[in-house]
Tab-separated table of C-alpha atoms in Angstrom:
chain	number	residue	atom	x	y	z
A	1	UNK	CA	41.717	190.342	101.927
A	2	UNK	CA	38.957	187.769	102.894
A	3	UNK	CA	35.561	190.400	102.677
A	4	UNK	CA	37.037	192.678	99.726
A	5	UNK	CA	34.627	195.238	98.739
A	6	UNK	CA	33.131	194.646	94.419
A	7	UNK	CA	31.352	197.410	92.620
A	8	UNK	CA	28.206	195.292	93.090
A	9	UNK	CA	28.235	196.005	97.028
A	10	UNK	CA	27.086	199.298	98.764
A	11	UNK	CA	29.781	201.634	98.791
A	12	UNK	CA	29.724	203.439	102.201
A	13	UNK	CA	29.163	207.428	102.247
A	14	UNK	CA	32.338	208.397	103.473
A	15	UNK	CA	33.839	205.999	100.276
A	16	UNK	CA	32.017	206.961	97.728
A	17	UNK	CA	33.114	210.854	98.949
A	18	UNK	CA	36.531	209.629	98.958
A	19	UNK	CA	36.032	208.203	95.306
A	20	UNK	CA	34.253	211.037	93.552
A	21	UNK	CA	37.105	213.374	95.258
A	22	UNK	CA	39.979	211.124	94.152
A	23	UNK	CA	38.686	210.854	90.679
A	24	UNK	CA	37.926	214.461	90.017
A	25	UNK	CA	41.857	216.045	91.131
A	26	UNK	CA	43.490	212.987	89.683
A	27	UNK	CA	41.943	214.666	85.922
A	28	UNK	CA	42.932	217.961	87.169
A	29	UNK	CA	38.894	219.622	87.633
A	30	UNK	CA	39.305	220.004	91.287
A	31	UNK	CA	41.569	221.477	93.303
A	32	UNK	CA	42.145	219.719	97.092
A	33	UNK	CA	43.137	223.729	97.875
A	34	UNK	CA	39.715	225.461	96.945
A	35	UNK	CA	38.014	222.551	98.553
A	36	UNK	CA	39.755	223.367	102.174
A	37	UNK	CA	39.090	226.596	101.654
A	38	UNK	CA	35.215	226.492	101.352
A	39	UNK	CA	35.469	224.114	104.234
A	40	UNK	CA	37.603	226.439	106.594
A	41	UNK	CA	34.839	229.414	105.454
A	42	UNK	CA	31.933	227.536	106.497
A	43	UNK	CA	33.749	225.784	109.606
A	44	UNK	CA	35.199	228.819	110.949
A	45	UNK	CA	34.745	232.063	109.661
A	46	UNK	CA	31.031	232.488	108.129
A	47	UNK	CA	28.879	231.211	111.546
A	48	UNK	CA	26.202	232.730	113.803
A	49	UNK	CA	28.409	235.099	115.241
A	50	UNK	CA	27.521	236.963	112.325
A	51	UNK	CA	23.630	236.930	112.913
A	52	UNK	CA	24.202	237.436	116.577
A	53	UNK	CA	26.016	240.843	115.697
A	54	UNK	CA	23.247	241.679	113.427
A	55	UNK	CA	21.094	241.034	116.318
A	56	UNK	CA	22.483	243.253	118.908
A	57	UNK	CA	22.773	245.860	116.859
A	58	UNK	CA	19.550	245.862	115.839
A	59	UNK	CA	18.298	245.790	119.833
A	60	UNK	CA	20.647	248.810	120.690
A	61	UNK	CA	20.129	250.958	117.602
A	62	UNK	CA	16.664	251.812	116.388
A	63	UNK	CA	17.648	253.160	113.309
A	64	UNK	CA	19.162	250.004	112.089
A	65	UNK	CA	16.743	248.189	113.206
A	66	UNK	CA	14.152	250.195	111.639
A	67	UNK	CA	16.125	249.462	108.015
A	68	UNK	CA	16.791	246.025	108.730
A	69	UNK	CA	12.924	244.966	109.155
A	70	UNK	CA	12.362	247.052	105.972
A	71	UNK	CA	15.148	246.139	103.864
A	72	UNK	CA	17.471	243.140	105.306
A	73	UNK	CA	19.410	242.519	102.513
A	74	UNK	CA	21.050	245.833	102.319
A	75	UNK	CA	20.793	246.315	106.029
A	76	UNK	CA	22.605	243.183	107.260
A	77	UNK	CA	25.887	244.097	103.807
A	78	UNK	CA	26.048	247.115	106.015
A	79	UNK	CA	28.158	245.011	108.348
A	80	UNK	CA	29.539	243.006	105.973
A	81	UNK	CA	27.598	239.839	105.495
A	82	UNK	CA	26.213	239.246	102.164
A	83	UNK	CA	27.543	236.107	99.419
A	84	UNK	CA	26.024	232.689	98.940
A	85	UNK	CA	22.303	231.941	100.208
A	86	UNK	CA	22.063	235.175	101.019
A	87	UNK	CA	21.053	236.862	97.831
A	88	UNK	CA	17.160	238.640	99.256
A	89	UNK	CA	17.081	238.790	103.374
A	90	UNK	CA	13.643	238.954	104.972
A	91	UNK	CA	14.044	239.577	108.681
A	92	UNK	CA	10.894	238.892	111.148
A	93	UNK	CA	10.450	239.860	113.952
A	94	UNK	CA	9.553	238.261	117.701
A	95	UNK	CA	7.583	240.125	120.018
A	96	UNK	CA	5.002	239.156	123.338
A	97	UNK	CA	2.398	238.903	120.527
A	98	UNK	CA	4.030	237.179	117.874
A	99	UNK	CA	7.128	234.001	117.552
A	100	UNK	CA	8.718	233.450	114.452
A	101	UNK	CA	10.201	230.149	113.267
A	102	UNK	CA	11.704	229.282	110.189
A	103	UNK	CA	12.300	225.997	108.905
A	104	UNK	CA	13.041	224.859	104.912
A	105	UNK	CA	10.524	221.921	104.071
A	106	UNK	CA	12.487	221.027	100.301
A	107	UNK	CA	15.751	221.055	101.136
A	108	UNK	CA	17.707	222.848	103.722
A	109	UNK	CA	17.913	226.910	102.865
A	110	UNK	CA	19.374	229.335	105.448
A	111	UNK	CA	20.911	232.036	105.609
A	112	UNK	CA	24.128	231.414	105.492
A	113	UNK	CA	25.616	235.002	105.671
A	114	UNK	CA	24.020	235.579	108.430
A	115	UNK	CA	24.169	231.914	110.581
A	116	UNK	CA	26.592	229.580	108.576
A	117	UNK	CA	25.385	226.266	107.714
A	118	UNK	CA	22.271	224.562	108.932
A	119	UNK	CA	22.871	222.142	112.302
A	120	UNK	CA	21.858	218.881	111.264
A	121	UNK	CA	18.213	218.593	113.417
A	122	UNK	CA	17.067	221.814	110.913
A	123	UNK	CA	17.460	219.137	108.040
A	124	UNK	CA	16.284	216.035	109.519
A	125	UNK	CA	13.033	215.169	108.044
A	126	UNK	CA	11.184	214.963	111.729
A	127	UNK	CA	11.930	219.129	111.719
A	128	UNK	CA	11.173	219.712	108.048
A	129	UNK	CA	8.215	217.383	108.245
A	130	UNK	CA	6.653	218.390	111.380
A	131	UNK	CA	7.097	221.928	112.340
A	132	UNK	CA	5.227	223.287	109.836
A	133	UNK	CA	1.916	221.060	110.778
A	134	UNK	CA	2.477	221.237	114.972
A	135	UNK	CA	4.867	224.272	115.320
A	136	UNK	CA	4.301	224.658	118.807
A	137	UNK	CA	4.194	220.794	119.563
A	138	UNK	CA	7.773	220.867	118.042
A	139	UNK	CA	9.054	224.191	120.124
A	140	UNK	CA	7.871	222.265	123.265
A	141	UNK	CA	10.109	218.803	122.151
A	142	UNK	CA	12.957	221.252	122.083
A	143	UNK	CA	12.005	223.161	125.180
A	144	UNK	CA	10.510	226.011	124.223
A	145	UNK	CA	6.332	226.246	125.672
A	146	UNK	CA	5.136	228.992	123.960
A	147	UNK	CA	1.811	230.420	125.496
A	148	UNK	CA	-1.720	230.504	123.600
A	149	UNK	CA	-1.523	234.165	123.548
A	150	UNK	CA	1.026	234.754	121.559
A	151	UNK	CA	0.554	234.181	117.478
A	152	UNK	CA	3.117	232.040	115.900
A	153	UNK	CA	4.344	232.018	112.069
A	154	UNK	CA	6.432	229.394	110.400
A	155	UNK	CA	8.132	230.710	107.824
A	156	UNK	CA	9.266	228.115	105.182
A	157	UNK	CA	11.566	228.640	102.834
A	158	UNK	CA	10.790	227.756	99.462
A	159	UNK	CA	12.090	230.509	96.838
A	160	UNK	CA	15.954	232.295	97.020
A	161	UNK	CA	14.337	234.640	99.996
A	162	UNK	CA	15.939	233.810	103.209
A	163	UNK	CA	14.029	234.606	106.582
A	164	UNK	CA	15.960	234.865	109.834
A	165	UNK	CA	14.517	235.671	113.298
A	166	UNK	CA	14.764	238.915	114.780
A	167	UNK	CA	14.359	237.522	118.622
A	168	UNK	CA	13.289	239.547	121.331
A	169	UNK	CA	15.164	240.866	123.821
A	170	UNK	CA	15.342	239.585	127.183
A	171	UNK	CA	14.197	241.412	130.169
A	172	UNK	CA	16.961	242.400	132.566
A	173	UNK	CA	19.225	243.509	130.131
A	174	UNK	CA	18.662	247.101	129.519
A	175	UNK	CA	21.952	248.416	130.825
A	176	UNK	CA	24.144	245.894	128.855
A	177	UNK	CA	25.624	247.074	125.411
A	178	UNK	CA	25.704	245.450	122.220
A	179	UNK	CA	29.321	243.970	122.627
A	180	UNK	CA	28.154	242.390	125.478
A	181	UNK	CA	24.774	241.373	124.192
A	182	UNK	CA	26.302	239.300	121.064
A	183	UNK	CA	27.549	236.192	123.414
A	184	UNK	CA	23.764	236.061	124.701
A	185	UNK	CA	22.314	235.383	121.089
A	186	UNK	CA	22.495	232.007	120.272
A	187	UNK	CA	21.863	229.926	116.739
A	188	UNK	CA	18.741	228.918	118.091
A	189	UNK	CA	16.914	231.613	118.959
A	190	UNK	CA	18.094	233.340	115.419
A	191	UNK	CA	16.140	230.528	113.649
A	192	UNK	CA	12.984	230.417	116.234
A	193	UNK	CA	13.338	227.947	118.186
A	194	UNK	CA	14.534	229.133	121.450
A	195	UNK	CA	14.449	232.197	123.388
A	196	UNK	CA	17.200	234.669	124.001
A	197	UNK	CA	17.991	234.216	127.886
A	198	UNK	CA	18.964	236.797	130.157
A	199	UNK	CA	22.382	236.601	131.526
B	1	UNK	CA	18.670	215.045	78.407
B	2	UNK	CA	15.042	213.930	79.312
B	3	UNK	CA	13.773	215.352	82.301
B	4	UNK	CA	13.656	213.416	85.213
B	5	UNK	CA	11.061	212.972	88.189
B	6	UNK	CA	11.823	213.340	91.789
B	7	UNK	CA	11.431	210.203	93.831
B	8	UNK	CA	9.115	212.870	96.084
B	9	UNK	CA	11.397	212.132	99.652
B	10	UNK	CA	12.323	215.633	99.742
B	11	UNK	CA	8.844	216.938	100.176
B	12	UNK	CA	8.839	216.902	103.813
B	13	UNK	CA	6.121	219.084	104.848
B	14	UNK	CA	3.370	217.627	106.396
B	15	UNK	CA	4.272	213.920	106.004
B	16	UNK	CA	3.698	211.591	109.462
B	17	UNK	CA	6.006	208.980	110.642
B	18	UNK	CA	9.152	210.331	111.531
B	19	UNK	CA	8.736	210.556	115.281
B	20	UNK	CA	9.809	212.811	117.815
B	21	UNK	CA	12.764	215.449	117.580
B	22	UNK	CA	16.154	214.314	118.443
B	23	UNK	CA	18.092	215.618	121.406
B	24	UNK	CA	19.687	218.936	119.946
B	25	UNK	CA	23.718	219.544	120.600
B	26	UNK	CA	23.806	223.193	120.737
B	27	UNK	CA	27.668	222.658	120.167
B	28	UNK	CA	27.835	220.313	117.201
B	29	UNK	CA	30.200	220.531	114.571
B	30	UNK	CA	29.893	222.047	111.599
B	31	UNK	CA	31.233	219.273	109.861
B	32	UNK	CA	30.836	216.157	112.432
B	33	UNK	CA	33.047	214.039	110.207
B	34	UNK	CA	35.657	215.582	108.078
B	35	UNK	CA	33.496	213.164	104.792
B	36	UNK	CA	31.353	215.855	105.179
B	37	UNK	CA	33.117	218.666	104.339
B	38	UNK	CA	34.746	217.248	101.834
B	39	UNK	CA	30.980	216.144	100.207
B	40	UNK	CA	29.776	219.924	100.958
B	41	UNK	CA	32.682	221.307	98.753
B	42	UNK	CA	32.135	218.574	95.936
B	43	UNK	CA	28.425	219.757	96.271
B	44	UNK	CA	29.389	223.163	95.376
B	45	UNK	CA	31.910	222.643	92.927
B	46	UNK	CA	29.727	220.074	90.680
B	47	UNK	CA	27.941	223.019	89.229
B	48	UNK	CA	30.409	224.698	88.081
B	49	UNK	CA	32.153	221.462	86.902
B	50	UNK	CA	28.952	220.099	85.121
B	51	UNK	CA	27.582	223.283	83.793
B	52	UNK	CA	24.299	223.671	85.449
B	53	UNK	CA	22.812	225.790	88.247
B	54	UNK	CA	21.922	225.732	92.026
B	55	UNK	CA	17.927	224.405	90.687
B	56	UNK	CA	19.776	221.276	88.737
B	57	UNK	CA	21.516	220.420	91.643
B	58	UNK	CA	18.733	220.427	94.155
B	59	UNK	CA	16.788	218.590	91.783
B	60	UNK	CA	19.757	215.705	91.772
B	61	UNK	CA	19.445	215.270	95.247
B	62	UNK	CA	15.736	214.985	95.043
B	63	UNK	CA	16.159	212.580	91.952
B	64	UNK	CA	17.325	209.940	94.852
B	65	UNK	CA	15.291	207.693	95.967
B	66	UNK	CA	14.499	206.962	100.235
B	67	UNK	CA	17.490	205.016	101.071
B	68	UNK	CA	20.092	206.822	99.000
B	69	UNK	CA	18.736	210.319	100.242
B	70	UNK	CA	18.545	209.633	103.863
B	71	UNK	CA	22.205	207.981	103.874
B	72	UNK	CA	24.559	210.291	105.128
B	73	UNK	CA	22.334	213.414	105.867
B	74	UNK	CA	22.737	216.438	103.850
B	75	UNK	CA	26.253	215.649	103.233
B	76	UNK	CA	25.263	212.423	101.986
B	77	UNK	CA	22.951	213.924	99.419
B	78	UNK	CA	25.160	216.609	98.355
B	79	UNK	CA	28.076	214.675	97.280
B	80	UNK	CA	25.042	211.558	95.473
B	81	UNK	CA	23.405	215.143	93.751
B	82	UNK	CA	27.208	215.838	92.822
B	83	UNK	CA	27.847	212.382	91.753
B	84	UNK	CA	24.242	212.430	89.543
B	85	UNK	CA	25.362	216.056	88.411
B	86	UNK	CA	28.863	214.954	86.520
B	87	UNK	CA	27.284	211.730	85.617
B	88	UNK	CA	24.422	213.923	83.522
B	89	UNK	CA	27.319	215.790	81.621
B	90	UNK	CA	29.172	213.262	81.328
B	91	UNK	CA	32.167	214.592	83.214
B	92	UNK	CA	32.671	211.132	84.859
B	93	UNK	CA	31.433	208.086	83.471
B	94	UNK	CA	28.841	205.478	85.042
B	95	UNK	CA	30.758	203.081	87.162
B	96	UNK	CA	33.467	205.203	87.765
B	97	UNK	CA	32.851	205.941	91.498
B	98	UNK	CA	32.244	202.598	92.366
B	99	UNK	CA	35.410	201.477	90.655
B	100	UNK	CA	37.225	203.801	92.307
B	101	UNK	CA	36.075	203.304	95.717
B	102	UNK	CA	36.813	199.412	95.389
B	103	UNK	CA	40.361	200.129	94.697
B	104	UNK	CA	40.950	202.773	97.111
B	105	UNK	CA	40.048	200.254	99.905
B	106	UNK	CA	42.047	197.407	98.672
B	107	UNK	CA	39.837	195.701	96.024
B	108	UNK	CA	40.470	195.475	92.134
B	109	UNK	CA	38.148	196.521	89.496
B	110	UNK	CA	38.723	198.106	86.126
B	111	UNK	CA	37.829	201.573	85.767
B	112	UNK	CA	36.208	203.107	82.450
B	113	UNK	CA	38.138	205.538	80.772
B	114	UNK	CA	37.295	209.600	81.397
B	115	UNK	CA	33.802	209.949	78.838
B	116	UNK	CA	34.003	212.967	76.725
B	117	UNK	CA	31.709	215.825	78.383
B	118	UNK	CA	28.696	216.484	77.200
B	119	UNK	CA	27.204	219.935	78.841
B	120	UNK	CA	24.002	221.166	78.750
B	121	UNK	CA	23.247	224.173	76.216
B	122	UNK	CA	22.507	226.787	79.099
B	123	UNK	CA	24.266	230.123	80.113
B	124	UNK	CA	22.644	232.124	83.053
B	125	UNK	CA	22.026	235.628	82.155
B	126	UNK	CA	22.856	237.194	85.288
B	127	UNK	CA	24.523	235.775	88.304
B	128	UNK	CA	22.687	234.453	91.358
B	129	UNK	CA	18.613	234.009	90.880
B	130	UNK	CA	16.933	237.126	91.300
B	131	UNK	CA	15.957	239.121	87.602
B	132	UNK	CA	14.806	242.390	86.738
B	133	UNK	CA	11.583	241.817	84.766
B	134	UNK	CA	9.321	244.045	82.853
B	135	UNK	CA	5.876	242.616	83.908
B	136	UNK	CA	3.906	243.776	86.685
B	137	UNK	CA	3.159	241.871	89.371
B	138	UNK	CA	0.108	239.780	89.045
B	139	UNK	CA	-1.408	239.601	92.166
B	140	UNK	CA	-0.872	241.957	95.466
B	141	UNK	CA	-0.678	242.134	99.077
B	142	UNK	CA	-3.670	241.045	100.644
B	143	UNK	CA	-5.647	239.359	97.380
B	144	UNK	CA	-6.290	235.666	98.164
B	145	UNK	CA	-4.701	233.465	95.935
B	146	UNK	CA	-5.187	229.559	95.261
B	147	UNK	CA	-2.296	227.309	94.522
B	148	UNK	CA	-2.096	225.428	91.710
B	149	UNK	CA	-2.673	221.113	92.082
B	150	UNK	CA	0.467	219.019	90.218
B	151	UNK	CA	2.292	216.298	89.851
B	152	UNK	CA	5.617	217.591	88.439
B	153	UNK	CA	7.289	216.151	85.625
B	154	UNK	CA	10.577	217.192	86.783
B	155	UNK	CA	11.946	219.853	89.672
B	156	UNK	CA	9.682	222.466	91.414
B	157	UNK	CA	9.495	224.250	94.516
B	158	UNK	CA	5.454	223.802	95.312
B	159	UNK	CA	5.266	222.059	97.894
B	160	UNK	CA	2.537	218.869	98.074
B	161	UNK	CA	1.087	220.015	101.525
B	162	UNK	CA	-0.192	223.557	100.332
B	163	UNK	CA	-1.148	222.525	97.475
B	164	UNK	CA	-4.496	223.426	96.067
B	165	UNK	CA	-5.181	225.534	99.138
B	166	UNK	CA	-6.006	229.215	99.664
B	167	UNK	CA	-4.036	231.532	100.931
B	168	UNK	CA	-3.422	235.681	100.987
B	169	UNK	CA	-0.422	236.984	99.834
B	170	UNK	CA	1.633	238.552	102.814
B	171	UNK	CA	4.585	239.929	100.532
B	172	UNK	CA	5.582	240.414	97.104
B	173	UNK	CA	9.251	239.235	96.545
B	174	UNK	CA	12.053	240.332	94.007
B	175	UNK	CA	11.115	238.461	90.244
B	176	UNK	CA	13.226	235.040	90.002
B	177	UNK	CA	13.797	232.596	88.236
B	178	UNK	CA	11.713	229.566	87.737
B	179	UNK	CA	13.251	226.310	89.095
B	180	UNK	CA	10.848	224.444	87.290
B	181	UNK	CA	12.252	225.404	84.202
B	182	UNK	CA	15.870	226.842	85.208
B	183	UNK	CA	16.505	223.165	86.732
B	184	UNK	CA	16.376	221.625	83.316
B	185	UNK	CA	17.808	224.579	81.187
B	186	UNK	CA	14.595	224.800	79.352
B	187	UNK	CA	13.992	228.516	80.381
B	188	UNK	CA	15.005	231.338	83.361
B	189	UNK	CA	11.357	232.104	83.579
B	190	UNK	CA	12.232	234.780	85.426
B	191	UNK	CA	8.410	235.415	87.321
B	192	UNK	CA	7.233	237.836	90.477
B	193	UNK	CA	7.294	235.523	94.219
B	194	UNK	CA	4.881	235.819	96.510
B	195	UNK	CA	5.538	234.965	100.385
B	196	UNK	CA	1.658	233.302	100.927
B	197	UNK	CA	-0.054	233.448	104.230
B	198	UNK	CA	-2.264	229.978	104.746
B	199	UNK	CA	-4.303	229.788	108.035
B	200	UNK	CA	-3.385	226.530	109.572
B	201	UNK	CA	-6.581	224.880	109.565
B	202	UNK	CA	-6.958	225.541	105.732
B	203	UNK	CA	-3.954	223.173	104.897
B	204	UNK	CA	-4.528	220.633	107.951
B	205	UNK	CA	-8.301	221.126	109.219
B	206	UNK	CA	-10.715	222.055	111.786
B	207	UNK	CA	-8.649	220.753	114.385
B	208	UNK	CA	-5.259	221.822	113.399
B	209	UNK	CA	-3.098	223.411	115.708
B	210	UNK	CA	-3.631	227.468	115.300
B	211	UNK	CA	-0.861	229.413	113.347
B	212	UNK	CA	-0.395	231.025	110.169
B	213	UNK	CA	2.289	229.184	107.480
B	214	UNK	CA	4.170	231.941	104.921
B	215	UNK	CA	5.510	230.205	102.074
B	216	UNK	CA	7.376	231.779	98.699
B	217	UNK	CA	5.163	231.148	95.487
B	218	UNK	CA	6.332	231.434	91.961
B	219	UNK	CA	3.698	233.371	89.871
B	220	UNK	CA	2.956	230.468	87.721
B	221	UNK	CA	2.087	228.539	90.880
B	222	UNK	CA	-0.539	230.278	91.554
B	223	UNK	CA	-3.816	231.379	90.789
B	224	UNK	CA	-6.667	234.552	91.930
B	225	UNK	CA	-8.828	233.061	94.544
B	226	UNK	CA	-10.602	236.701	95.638
C-alpha cells in the first residue's frame, strides 16, 4: 500500500471507533451482543412514539394531565417509560400565552424515556449556542414565527431534571381520540420547536 | 489522578459565530452511520468498564479540545470521552487505539501490551444521581438568587453565560449530586437544585430579545441576591 496510514496521522472517527471496539472484545470487557442491543433499544424501540403517547393522553384525559404537570416522573412510569436520562421529569406546558422550548447548552440531555435520542441539529453548537440568546430568531430559522404576544421560556438543561414540552393542541381536532391523535405529535413539537398541526 | 480542565468548547450558550441553523430532516436516522452506534454503546459501557460515573464521562468529552470535539458530532465525542475514560484507569494503554486502527486498515505498528488497571477509589452510594439529604433547602421559590463567577478547575455544570447574574428561583428540584465534585470522585455532594428564572435582558442586555431562561443550579452555585 502506497498512502498506508502511521500512528502519527489522524485516525478517522469511524477508525478510531472501530479500534477502541476491536481492542476492548478482543480482552474479553465488551461484549459485541450488549452493544447491539443498546443500539437496537435506542434505534427502534425507546423513540418519540413514547412522548407522543404521553401527549395524547394527556390532551384527552384531564386527570392525567393534571398529575403529569405536577409530578412527571411518576406520571409518564404510569405508561411505562422511565430508565436512563429519565431519572426527575419536569413537563411544561404550551398554551396561546406561553411556548416552551428546551434545548441542553453543556452537552446534549433529553429525555430519553420519553423521545429517544437527541436528532443531531439539538446538539449542534448553532442550537445549543443560539437558542438560548435569540429563541424566537431560532424558531423562525426552523419555521416556526411565534407572535409577540405570547411569552416564551427556554428551558436548558443543566442538572439530571429533564424538561419535555407539553404542546398544545391543535384546533380542529376535538372529535379525534387519543389513538388517533398520537401520529399527529411529532419530535419536534415535544421539544418546542414546532407546532402540533391539525390533520 | 490530577484534575483536569475543560478546553471550555462545550459551553455553548451564548457564544457567536456559528451561523444559521441547518436544514432539519424530520426523518433522520437515529444512528446516520452504523460508527455511531457502535461509539454511543462504547460511550455507555466505558463507565462501567473504567469505574467512574455519568459526571466523569461528560467531563472527558469536555476535556477535548475544538477540533477533536466537533469531529464526528456527539458520536464522535462519546467514543474520544470513552477513549479518555479507559485511558484514565488505565484499562487500555496510550497508543493503543492508534496502533490498532493502523493495523486494522492495512498498516503495521506494534501495539503496547494491555496496562494493568488502575481505578479510581469511588463507589456511588445509591444508583442514578438524585439523594435523599437531611438539609433544608437554602433558598425558595421566588427569592432572587445571584450566581456564583468561576473559572473551574475541573468539571461543572454553571454555565459561563449566566454567570454572575440574577435570577429568581422558579422551582426547587430533588437534592443531587454535585458534578463538580462527583466528576472527579472527590465527593457526592449531594446539594438541593434550583430551576432559576433569568429575564433575558439581565444575561444579554437592554436590547435583548424578550424571554425568560430557566436553568438547574446546584446550591453551591449560588448565592441570596433578595
Amino acid at each position: 500500500m502506497s498512502n498506508e496510514l502511521t500512528v502519527n496521522d489522524h485516525i478517522p472517527i469511524e477508525l478510531r471507533t472501530e479500534a477502541l471496539e476491536d481492542l476492548l472484545v478482543e480482552r474479553g470487557l465488551v461484549d459485541r451482543t450488549v452493544m447491539d442491543n443498546f443500539i437496537k433499544t435506542y434505534a427502534q424501540d425507546v423513540g418519540p412514539l413514547n412522548g407522543a403517547k404521553v401527549v395524547a393522553k394527556a390532551w384527552t384525559d384531564p386527570e392525567f394531565k393534571e398529575r403529569l404537570l405536577a409530578n412527571g416522573t411518576t406520571t409518564v412510569a404510569e405508561l411505562g417509560f422511565k430508565g436512563p436520562q429519565g431519572e426527575h421529569i419536569v413537563v411544561v406546558e404550551n398554551s396561546d400565552d406561553l411556548h416552551n422550548v428546551i434545548v441542553c447548552t453543556l452537552c446534549s440531555c433529553y429525555p430519553w424515556p420519553l423521545l429517544g435520542l437527541p436528532p443531531s441539529w439539538y446538539k449542534d453548537p448553532v442550537y445549543r449556542s443560539r437558542v438560548v440568546k435569540e429563541p424566537r430568531a431560532v424558531l423562525a430559522e426552523m419555521g416556526l414565527d411565534l407572535p409577540d404576544s405570547q411569552q416564551v421560556k427556554v428551558w436548558d438543561s443543566s442538572s439530571e431534571v429533564r424538561f419535555f414540552v407539553l404542546p398544545q393542541r391543535p384546533a380542529g381536532t376535538e372529535g379525534m381520540s387519543e389513538e388517533d391523535l398520537v401520529p399527529l405529535i411529532t419530535r419536534e413539537s415535544m421539544i418546542g420547536v414546532a407546532l402540533v398541526a391539525a390533520p | 489522578m490530577a484534575i483536569q480542565r475543560a478546553s471550555g468548547i462545550a459551553d455553548f450558550g451564548g457564544t457567536q459565530g456559528w451561523g444559521p441553523m441547518p436544514t432539519i430532516d424530520r426523518n433522520e436516522p437515529v444512528f446516520p452511520e452504523p460508527w455511531e452506534g457502535r461509539a454511543f454503546a462504547l460511550g455507555l459501557l466505558s463507565m462501567r468498564l473504567s469505574g467512574t460515573n455519568l459526571d466523569s464521562f461528560r467531563h472527558a468529552m469536555n476535556r477535548l479540545d475544538k477540533d477533536a470535539y466537533l469531529e464526528g458530532g456527539c458520536y464522535g465525542r462519546y467514543v474520544q470521552g470513552a477513549e479518555n475514560l479507559l485511558l484514565d484507569s488505565n484499562i487500555i494503554a496510550p497508543g493503543s487505539v492508534e496502533a490498532r486502527a493502523v493495523n486494522l486498515s492495512g498498516g503495521s505498528a506494534d501495539e503496547p501490551a494491555a496496562p494493568e488497571p488502575q481505578k479510581p477509589d469511588y463507589a456511588p452510594t445509591a444508583g442514578g444521581s438524585i439523594r435523599a439529604i437531611e438539609a433544608a433547602p437554602r433558598f425558595t421559590v421566588g427569592q432572587k438568587v445571584r450566581t456564583k463567577v468561576q473559572e473551574a478547575a475541573g468539571h461543572t455544570r454553571l454555565q459561563h453565560y449566566i454567570q454572575g447574574h440574577v435570577g429568581t428561583v422558579a422551582i426547587v428540584e430533588p437534592p443531587q449530586v454535585l458534578p463538580d465534585t462527583h466528576a472527579h470522585f472527590l465527593a457526592e455532594n449531594a446539594q438541593w437544585v434550583y430551576t432559576v428564572a433569568f429575564d433575558s435582558r439581565e444575561l444579554f442586555g437592554p436590547d435583548a430579545e424578550i424571554f425568560t431562561l430557566n436553568t438547574d443550579c446546584y446550591e453551591d452555585y449560588l448565592g441570596d441576591a433578595s
